[in-house]
Backbone as JSON Lines, residues from 0, in Angstrom:
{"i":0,"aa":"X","n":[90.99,100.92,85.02],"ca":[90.62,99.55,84.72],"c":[90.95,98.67,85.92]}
{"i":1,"aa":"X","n":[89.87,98.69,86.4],"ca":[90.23,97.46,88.07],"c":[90.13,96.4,87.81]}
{"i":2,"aa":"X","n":[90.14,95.55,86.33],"ca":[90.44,94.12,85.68],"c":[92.03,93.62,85.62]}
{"i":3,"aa":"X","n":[92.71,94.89,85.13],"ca":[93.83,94.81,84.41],"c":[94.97,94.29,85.77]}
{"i":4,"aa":"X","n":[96.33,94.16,85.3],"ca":[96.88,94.11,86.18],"c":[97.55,95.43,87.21]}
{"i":5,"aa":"X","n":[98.49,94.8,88.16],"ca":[98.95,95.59,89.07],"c":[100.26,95.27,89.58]}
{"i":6,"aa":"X","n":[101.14,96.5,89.99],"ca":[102.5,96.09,89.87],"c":[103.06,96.84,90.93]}
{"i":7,"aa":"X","n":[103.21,95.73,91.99],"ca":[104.32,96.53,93.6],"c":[105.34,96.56,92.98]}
{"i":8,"aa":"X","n":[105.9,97.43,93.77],"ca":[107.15,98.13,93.75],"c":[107.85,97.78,94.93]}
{"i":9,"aa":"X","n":[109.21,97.29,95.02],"ca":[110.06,97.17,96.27],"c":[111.11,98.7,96.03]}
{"i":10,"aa":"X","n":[111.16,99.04,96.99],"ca":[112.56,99.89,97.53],"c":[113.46,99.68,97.84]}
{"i":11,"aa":"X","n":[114.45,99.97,98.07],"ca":[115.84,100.14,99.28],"c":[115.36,101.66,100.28]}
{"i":12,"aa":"X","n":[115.41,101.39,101.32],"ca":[115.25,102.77,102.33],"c":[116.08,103.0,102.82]}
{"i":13,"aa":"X","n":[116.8,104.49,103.04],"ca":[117.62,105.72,103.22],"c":[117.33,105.91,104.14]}
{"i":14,"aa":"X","n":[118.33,105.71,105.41],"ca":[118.09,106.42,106.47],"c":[119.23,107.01,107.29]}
{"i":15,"aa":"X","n":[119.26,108.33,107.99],"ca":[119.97,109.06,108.28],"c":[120.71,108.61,109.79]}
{"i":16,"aa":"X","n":[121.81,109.4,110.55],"ca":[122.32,108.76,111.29],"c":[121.6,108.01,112.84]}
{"i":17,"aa":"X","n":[120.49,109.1,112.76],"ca":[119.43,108.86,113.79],"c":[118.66,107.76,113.57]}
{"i":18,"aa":"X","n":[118.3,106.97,112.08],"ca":[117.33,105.81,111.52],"c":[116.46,106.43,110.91]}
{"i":19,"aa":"X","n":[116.02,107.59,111.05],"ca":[115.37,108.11,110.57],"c":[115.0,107.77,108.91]}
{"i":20,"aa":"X","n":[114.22,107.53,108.53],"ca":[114.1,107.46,106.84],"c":[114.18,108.9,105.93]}
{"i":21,"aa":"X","n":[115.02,109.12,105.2],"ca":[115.42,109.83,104.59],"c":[114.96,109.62,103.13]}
{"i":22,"aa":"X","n":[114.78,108.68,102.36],"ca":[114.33,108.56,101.14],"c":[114.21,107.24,100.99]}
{"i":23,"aa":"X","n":[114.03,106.67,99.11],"ca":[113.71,105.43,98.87],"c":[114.36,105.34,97.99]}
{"i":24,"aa":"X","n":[114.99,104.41,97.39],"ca":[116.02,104.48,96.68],"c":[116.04,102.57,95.56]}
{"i":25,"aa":"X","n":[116.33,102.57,94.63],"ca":[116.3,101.73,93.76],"c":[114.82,100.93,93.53]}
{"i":26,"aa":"X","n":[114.15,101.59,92.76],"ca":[112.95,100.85,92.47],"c":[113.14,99.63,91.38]}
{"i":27,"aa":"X","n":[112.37,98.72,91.85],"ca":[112.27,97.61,90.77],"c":[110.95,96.77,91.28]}
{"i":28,"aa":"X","n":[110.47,95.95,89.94],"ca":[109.3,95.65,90.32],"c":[109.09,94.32,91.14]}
{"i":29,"aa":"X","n":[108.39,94.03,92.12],"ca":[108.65,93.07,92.64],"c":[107.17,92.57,92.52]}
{"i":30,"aa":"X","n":[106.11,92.48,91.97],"ca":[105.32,91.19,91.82],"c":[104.33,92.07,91.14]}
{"i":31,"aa":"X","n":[103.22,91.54,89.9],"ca":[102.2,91.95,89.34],"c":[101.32,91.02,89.97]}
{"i":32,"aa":"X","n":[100.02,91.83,90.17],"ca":[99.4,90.88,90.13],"c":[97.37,91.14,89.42]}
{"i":33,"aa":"X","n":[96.32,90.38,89.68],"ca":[95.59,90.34,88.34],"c":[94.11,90.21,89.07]}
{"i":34,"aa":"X","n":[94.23,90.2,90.64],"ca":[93.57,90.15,91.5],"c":[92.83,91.09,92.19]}
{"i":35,"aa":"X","n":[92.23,92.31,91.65],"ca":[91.96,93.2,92.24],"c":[93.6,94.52,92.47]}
{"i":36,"aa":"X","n":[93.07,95.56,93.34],"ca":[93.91,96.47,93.51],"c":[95.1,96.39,94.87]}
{"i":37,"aa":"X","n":[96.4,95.49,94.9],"ca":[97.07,95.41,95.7],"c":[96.95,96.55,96.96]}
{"i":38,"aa":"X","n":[96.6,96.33,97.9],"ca":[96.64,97.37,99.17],"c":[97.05,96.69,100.57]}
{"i":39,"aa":"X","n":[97.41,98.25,101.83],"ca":[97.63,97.1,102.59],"c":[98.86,96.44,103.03]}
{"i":40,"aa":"X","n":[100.06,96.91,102.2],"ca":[101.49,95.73,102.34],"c":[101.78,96.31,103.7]}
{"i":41,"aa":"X","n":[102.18,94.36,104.34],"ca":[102.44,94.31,105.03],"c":[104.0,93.48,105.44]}
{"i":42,"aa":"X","n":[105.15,93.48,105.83],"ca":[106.11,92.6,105.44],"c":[106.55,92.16,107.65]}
{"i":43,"aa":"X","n":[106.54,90.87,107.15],"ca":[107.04,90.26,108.87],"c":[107.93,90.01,109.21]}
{"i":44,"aa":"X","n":[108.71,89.81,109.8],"ca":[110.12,89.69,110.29],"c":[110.97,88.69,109.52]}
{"i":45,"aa":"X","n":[110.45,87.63,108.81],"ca":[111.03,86.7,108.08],"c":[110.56,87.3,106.72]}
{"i":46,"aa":"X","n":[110.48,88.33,106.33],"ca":[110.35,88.7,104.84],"c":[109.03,88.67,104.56]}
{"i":47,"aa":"X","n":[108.04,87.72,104.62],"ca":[106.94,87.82,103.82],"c":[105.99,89.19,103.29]}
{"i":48,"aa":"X","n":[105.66,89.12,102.85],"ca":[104.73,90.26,102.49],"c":[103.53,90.01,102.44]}
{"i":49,"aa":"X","n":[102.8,90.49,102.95],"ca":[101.36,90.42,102.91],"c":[100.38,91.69,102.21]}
{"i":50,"aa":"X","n":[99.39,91.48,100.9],"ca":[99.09,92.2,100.67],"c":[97.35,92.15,100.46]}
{"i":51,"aa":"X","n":[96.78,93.22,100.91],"ca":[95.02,92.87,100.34],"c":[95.1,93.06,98.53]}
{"i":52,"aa":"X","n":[94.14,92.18,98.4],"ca":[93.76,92.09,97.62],"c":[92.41,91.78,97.1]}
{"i":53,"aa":"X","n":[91.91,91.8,95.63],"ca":[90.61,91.29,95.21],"c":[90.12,90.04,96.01]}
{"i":54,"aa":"X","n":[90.6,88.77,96.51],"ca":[90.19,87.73,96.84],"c":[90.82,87.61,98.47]}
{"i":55,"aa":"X","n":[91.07,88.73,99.05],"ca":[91.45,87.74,100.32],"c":[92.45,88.81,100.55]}
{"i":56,"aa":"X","n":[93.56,88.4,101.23],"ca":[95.29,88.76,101.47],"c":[96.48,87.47,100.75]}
{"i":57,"aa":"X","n":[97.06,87.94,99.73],"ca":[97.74,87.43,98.93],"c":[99.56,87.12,100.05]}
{"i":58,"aa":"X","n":[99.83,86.25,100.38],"ca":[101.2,86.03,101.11],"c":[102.35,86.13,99.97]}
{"i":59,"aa":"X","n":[103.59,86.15,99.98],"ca":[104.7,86.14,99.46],"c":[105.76,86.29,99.86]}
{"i":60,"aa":"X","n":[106.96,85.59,99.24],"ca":[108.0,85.6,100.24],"c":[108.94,86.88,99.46]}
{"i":61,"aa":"X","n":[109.72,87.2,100.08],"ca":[110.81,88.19,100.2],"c":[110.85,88.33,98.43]}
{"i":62,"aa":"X","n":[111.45,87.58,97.48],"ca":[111.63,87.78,96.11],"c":[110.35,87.88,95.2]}
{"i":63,"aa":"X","n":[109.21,87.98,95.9],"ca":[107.74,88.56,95.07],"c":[106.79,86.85,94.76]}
{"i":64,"aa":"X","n":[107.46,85.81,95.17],"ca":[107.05,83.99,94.91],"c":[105.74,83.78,95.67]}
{"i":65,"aa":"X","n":[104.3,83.69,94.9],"ca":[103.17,83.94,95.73],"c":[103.49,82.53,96.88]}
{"i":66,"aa":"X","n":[103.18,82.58,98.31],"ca":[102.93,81.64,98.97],"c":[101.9,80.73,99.26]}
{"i":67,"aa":"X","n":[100.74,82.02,99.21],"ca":[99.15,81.3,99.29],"c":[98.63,82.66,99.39]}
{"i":68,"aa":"X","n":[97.24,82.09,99.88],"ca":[96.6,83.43,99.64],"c":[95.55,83.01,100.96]}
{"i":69,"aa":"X","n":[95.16,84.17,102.08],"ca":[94.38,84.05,103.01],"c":[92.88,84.97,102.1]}
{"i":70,"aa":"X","n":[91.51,83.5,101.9],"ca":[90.54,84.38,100.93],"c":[89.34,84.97,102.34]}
{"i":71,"aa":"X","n":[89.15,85.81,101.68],"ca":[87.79,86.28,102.37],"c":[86.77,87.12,101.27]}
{"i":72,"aa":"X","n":[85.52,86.62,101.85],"ca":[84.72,86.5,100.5],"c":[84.49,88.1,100.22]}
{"i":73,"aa":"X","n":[84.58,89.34,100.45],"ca":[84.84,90.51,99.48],"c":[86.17,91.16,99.86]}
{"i":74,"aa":"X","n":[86.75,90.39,99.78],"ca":[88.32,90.97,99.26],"c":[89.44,91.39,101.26]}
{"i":75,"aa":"X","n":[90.38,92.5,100.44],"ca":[90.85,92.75,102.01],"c":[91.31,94.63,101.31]}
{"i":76,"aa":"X","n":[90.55,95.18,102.04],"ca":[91.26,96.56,101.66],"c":[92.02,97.24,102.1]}
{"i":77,"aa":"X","n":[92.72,96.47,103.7],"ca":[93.41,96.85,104.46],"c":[94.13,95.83,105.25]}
{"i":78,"aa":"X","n":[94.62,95.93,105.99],"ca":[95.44,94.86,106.98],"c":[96.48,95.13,108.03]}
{"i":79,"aa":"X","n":[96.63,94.48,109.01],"ca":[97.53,95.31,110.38],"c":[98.23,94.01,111.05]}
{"i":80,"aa":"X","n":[99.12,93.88,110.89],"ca":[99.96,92.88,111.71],"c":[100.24,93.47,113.71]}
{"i":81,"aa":"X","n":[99.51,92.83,114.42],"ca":[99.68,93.03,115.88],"c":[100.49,92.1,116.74]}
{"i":82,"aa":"X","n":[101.64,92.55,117.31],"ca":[102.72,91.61,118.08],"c":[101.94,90.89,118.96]}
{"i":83,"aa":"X","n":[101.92,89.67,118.86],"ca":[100.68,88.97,120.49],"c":[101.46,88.3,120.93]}
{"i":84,"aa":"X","n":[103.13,87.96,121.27],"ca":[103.72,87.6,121.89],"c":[104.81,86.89,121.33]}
{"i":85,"aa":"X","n":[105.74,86.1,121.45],"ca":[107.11,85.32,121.35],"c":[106.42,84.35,119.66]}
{"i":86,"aa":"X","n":[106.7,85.03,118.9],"ca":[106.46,84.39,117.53],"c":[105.44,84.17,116.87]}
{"i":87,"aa":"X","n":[104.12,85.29,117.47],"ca":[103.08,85.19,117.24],"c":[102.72,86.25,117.21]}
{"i":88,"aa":"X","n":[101.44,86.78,115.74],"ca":[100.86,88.02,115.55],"c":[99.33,87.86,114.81]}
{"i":89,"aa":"X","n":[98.89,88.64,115.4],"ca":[97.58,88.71,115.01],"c":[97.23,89.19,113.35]}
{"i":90,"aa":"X","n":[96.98,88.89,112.7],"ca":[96.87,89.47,110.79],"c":[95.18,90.54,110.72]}
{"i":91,"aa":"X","n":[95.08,91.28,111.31],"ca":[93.64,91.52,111.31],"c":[93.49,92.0,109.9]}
{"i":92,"aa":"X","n":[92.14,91.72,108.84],"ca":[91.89,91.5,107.9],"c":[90.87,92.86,107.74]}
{"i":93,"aa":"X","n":[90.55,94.0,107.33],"ca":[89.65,94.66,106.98],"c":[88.87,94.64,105.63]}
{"i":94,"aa":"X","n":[87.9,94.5,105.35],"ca":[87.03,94.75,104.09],"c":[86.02,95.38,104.04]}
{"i":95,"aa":"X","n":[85.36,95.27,103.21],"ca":[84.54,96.61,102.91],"c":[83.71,97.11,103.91]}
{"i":96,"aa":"X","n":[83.4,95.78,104.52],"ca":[82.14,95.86,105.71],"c":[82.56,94.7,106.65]}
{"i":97,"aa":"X","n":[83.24,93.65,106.74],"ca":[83.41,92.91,108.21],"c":[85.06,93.17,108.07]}
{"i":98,"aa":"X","n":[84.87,92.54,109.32],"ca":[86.7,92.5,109.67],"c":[86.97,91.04,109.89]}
{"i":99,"aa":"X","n":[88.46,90.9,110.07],"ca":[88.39,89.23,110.37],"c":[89.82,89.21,111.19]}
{"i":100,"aa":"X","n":[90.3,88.07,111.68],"ca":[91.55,87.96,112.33],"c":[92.3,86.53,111.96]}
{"i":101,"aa":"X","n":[92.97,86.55,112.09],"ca":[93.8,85.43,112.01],"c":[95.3,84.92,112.64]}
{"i":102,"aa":"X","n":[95.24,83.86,113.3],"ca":[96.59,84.03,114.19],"c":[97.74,83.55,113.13]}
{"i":103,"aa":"X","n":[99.11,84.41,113.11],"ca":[100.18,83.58,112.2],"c":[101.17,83.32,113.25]}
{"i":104,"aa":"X","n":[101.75,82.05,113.39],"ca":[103.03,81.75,113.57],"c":[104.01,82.53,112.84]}
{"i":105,"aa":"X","n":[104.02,84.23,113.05],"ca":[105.58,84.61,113.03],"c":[105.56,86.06,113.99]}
{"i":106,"aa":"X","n":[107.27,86.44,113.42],"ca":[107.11,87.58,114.5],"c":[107.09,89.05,113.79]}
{"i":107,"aa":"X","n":[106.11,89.82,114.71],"ca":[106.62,91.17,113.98],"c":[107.99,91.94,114.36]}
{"i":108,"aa":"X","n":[108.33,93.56,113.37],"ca":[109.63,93.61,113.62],"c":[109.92,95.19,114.11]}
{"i":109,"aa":"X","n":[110.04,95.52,114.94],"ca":[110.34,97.12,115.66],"c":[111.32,97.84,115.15]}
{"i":110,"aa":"X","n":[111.38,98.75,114.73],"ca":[112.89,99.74,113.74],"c":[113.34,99.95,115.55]}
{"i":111,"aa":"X","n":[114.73,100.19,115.42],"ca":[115.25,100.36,116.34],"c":[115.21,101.74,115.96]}
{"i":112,"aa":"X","n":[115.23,103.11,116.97],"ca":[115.41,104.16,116.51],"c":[116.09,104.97,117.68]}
């Protein structure tokens, strides 16, 4: 049922002495939503999350609190945050058939490893 709703999941991640990720650990739900099939998460250095969705890419901050929503008229089935310099990243937007871009004022975040 691609009407009904949909429900991310946040983790805690396990990682070994190297950083390595080792597992996932404490699930709980962190946002439903009613918009198509959540895909796509993306999270930026200040927490947000970014996710495709039915109408666009849905924003949110760290505790699942929608922010806004970036729409594009058939949805987003994918998405890629690109570092473009000192507090700035590119959001490139994929859908079914065009692509799109968008500049955000924030930064992306590198695992140290």
């Amino acid at each position: 049922d691609t009407l009904g709703h949909r429900t991310v999941y946040a983790f805690d991640v396990q990682r070994d002495e190297q950083q390595n990720i080792v597992g996932l650990i404490n699930r709980r739900v962190f946002l439903t939503t009613s918009v198509g099939v959540p895909d796509g998460i993306k999270v930026d250095c200040d927490g947000r999350v970014y996710i495709g969705q039915g109408d666009g890419v849905g924003v949110y901050d760290k505790y699942g609190r929608p922010l806004g929503t970036i729409e594009t008229p058939e949805g987003a089935a994918n998405l890629v945050l690109v570092p473009r310099g000192e507090g700035k990243t590119e959001l490139l937007i994929m859908s079914e058939k065009k692509m799109y871009s968008v500049e955000l004022l924030t930064s992306t975040c590198l695992v140290a490893r």
